[in-house]
Short mmCIF file of C-alpha atoms in Angstrom, two decimals:
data_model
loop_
_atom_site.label_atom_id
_atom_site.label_comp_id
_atom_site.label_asym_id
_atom_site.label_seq_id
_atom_site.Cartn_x
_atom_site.Cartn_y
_atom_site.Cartn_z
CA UNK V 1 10.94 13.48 -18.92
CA UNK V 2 11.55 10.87 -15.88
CA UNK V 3 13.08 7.18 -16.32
CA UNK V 4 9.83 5.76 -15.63
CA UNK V 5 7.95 7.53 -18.03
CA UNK V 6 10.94 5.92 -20.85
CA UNK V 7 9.10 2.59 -20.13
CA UNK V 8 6.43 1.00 -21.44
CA UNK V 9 3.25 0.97 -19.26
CA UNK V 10 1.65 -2.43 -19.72
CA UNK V 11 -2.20 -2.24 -20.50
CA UNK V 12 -4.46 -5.41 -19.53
CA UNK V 13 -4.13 -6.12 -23.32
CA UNK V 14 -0.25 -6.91 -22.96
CA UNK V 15 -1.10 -9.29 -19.91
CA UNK V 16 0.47 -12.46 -22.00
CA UNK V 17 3.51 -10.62 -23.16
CA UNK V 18 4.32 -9.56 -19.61
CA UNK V 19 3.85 -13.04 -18.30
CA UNK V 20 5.40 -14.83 -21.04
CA UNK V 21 8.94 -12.77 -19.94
CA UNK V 22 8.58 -13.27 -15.71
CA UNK V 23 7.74 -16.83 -17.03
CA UNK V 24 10.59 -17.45 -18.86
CA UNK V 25 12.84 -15.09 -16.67
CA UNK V 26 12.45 -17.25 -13.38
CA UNK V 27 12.43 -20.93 -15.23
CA UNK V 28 15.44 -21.57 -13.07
CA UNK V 29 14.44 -20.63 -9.97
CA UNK V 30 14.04 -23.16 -7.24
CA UNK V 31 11.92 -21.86 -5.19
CA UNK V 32 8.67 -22.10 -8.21
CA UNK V 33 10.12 -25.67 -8.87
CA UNK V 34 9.40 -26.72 -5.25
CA UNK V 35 6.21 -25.46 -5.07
CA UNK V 36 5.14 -26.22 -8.38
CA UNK V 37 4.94 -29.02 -10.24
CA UNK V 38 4.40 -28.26 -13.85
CA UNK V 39 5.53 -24.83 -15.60
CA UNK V 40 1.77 -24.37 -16.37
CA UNK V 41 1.16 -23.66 -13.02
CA UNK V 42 4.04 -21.52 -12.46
CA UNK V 43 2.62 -19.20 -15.28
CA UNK V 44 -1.04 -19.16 -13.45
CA UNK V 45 0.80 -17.78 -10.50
CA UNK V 46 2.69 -15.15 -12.22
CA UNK V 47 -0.49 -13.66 -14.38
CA UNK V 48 -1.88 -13.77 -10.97
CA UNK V 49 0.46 -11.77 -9.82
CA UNK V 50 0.13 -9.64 -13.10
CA UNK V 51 -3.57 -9.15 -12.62
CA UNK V 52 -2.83 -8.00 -9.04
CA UNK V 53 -0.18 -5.38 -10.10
CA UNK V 54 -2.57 -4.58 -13.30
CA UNK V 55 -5.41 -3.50 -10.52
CA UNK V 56 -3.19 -2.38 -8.08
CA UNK V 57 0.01 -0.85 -8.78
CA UNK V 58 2.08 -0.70 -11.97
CA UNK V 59 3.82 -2.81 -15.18
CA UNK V 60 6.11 -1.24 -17.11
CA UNK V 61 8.14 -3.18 -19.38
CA UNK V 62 11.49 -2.20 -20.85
CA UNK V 63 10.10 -1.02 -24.07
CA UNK V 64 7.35 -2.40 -26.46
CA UNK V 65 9.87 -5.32 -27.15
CA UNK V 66 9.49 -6.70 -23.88
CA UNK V 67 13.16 -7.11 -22.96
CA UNK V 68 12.14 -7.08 -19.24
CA UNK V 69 9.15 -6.50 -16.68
CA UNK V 70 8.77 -5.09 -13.51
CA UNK V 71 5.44 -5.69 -11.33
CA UNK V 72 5.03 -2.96 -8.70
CA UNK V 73 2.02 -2.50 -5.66
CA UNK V 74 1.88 0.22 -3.46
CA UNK V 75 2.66 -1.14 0.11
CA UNK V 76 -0.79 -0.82 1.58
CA UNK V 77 -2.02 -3.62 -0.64
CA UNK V 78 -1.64 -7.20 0.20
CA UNK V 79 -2.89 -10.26 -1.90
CA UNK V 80 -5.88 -11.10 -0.36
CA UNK V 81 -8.75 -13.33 -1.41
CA UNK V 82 -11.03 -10.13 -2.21
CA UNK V 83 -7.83 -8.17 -4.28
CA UNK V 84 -7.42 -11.65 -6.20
CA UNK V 85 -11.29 -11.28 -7.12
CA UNK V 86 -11.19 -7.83 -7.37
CA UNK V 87 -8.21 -8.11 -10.29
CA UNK V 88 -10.27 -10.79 -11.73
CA UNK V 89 -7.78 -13.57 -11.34
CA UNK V 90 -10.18 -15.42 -8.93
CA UNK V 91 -10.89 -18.05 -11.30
CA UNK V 92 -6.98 -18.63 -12.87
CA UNK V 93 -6.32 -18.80 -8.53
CA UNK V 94 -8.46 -21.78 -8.15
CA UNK V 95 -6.33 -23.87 -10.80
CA UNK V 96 -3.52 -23.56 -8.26
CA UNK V 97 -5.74 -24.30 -4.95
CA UNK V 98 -3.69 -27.90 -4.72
CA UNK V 99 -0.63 -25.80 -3.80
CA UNK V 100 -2.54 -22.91 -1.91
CA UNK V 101 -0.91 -24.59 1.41
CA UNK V 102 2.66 -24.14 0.38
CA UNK V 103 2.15 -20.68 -0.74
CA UNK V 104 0.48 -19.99 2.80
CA UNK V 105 3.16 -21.03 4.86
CA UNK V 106 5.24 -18.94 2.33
CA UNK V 107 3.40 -15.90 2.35
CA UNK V 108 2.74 -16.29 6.22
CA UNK V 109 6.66 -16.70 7.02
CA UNK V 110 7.37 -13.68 4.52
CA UNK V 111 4.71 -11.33 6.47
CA UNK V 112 5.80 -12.35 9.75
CA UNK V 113 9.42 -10.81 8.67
CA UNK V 114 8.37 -7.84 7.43
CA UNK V 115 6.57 -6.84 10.59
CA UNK V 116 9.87 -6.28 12.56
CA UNK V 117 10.95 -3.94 9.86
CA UNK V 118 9.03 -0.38 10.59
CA UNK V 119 9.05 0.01 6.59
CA UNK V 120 6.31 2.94 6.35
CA UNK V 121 5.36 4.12 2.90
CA UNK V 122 7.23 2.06 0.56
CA UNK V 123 6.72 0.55 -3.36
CA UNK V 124 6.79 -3.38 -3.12
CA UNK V 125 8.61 -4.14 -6.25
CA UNK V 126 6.60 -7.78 -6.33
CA UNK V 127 8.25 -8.94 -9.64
CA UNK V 128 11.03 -8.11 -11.96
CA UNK V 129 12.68 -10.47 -14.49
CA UNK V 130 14.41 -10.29 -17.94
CA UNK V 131 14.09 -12.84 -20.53
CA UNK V 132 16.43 -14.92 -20.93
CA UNK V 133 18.04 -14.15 -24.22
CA UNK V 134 18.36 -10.35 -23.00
CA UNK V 135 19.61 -11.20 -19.58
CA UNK V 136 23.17 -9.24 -19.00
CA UNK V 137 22.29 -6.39 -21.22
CA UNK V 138 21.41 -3.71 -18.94
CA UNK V 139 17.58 -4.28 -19.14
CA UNK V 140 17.02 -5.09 -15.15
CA UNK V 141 19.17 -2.00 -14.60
CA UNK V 142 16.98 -0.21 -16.82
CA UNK V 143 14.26 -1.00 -14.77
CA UNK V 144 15.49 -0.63 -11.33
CA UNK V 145 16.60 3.31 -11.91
CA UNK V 146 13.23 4.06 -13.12
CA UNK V 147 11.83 2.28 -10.25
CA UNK V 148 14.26 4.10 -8.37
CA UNK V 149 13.41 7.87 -9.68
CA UNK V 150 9.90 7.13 -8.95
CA UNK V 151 10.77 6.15 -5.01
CA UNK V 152 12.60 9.34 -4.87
CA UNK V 153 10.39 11.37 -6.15
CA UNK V 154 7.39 10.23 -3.91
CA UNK V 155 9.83 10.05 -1.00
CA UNK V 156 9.02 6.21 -0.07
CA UNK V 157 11.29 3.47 0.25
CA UNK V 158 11.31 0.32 -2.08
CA UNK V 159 10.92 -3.45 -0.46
CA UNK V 160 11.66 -6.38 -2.14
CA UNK V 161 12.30 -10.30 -1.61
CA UNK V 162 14.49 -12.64 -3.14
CA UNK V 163 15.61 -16.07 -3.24
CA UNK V 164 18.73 -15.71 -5.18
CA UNK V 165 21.95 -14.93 -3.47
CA UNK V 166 23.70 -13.10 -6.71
CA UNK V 167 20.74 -11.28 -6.79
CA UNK V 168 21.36 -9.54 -3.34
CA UNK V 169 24.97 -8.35 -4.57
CA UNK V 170 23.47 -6.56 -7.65
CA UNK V 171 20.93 -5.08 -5.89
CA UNK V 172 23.20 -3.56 -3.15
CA UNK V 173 25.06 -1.92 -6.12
CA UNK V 174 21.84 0.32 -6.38
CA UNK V 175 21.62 1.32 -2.95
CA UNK V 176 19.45 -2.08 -1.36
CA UNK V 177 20.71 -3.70 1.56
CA UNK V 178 19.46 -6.96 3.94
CA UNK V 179 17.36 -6.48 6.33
CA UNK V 180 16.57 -9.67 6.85
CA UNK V 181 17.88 -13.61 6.03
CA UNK V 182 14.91 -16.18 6.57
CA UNK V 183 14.50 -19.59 5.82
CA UNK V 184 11.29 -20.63 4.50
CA UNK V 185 9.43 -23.49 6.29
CA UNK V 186 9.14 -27.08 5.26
CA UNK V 187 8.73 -28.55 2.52
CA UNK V 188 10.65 -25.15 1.20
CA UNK V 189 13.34 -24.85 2.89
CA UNK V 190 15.25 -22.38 1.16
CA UNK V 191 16.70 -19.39 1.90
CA UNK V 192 14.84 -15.92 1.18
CA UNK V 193 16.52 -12.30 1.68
CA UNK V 194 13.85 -9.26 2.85
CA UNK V 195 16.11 -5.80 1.29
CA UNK V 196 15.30 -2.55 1.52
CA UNK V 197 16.21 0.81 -0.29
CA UNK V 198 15.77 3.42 2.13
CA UNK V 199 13.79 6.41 0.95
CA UNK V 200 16.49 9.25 0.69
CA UNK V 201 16.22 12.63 2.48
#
């Protein structure tokens, strides 16, 4: 029995569960806000997202009460135009073309960065929130050790991104550390942290 295997592997038929939690897990973060004006398009991203790790990847959720949900891709997948199609979120993509320029210059900035850091073989964890009302209850950490098993076991790295500074602190407490500070381009403008958990020998 492994950590990971304790979750809950979300099907394509628990898509709006899993997106109703990363929704209402990053409601707060200002990042979304800046490139998003309305919360309905902030969901269209993140079951975009979904669809991608759906195809992909992995979801696993905390257990079948959906305390928390991580999205995971393998790091030899990118979101592309043809992996968007291919996960059949092609369609929920075009309601979000208005902001497709912001999340260029993101996604371009973010790539750029990651080039410098010889990764090899690693799991992108892409997404990984708690709702709200179970935030501080050991859900996220329930997550990350599975996650964390899994790397180990396959002998990769994990690679993440955030735009929270309290979130780098916790996840240096499970072995992550910065590799990189950047600041996103205008109009963002905010600060985003590239970490790393090396894959251990």
């Amino acid at each position: 029995m492994t950590l990971i295997s304790d979750l809950c592997k979300i099907q394509k038929r628990d898509l709006k569960n899993a997106v109703d939690v990363l929704t209402d897990a990053f409601s707060k973060e200002s990042m979304w806000k800046e490139v998003f004006s309305d919360e309905e398009k902030n969901k269209i991203l993140t079951e975009v997202m979904v669809r991608f790790c759906l195809k992909y990847g992995s979801v696993f959720a905390t257990s079948e009460n959906f305390e928390g949900v991580m999205a995971i891709a393998p790091h030899d997948k990118e979101m592309t135009t043809w992996t968007i199609l291919r996960s059949g979120a092609f369609f929920l993509s075009m309601k979000i073309s208005n902001e497709a320029k912001k999340m260029e210059v993101l996604t371009n900035a973010v790539e750029e960065a990651k080039k410098s850091l010889n990764l090899g073989p690693y799991i992108h964890l892409l997404m990984m929130g708690v709702s709200q009302e179970f935030q501080g209850k050991g859900f996220g950490g329930k997550l990350l050790k599975a996650l964390i098993e899994k790397a180990e076991t396959e002998k990769k790295s994990i690679y993440l991104e955030t735009q929270k500074e309290n979130n780098v602190k916790l996840y240096e407490k499970y072995g992550f550390s910065v590799k990189k500070k950047i600041i996103l381009p205008e109009p963002l403008n905010l600060p985003m942290w590239l970490m790393v958990r090396q894959v251990r020998e």
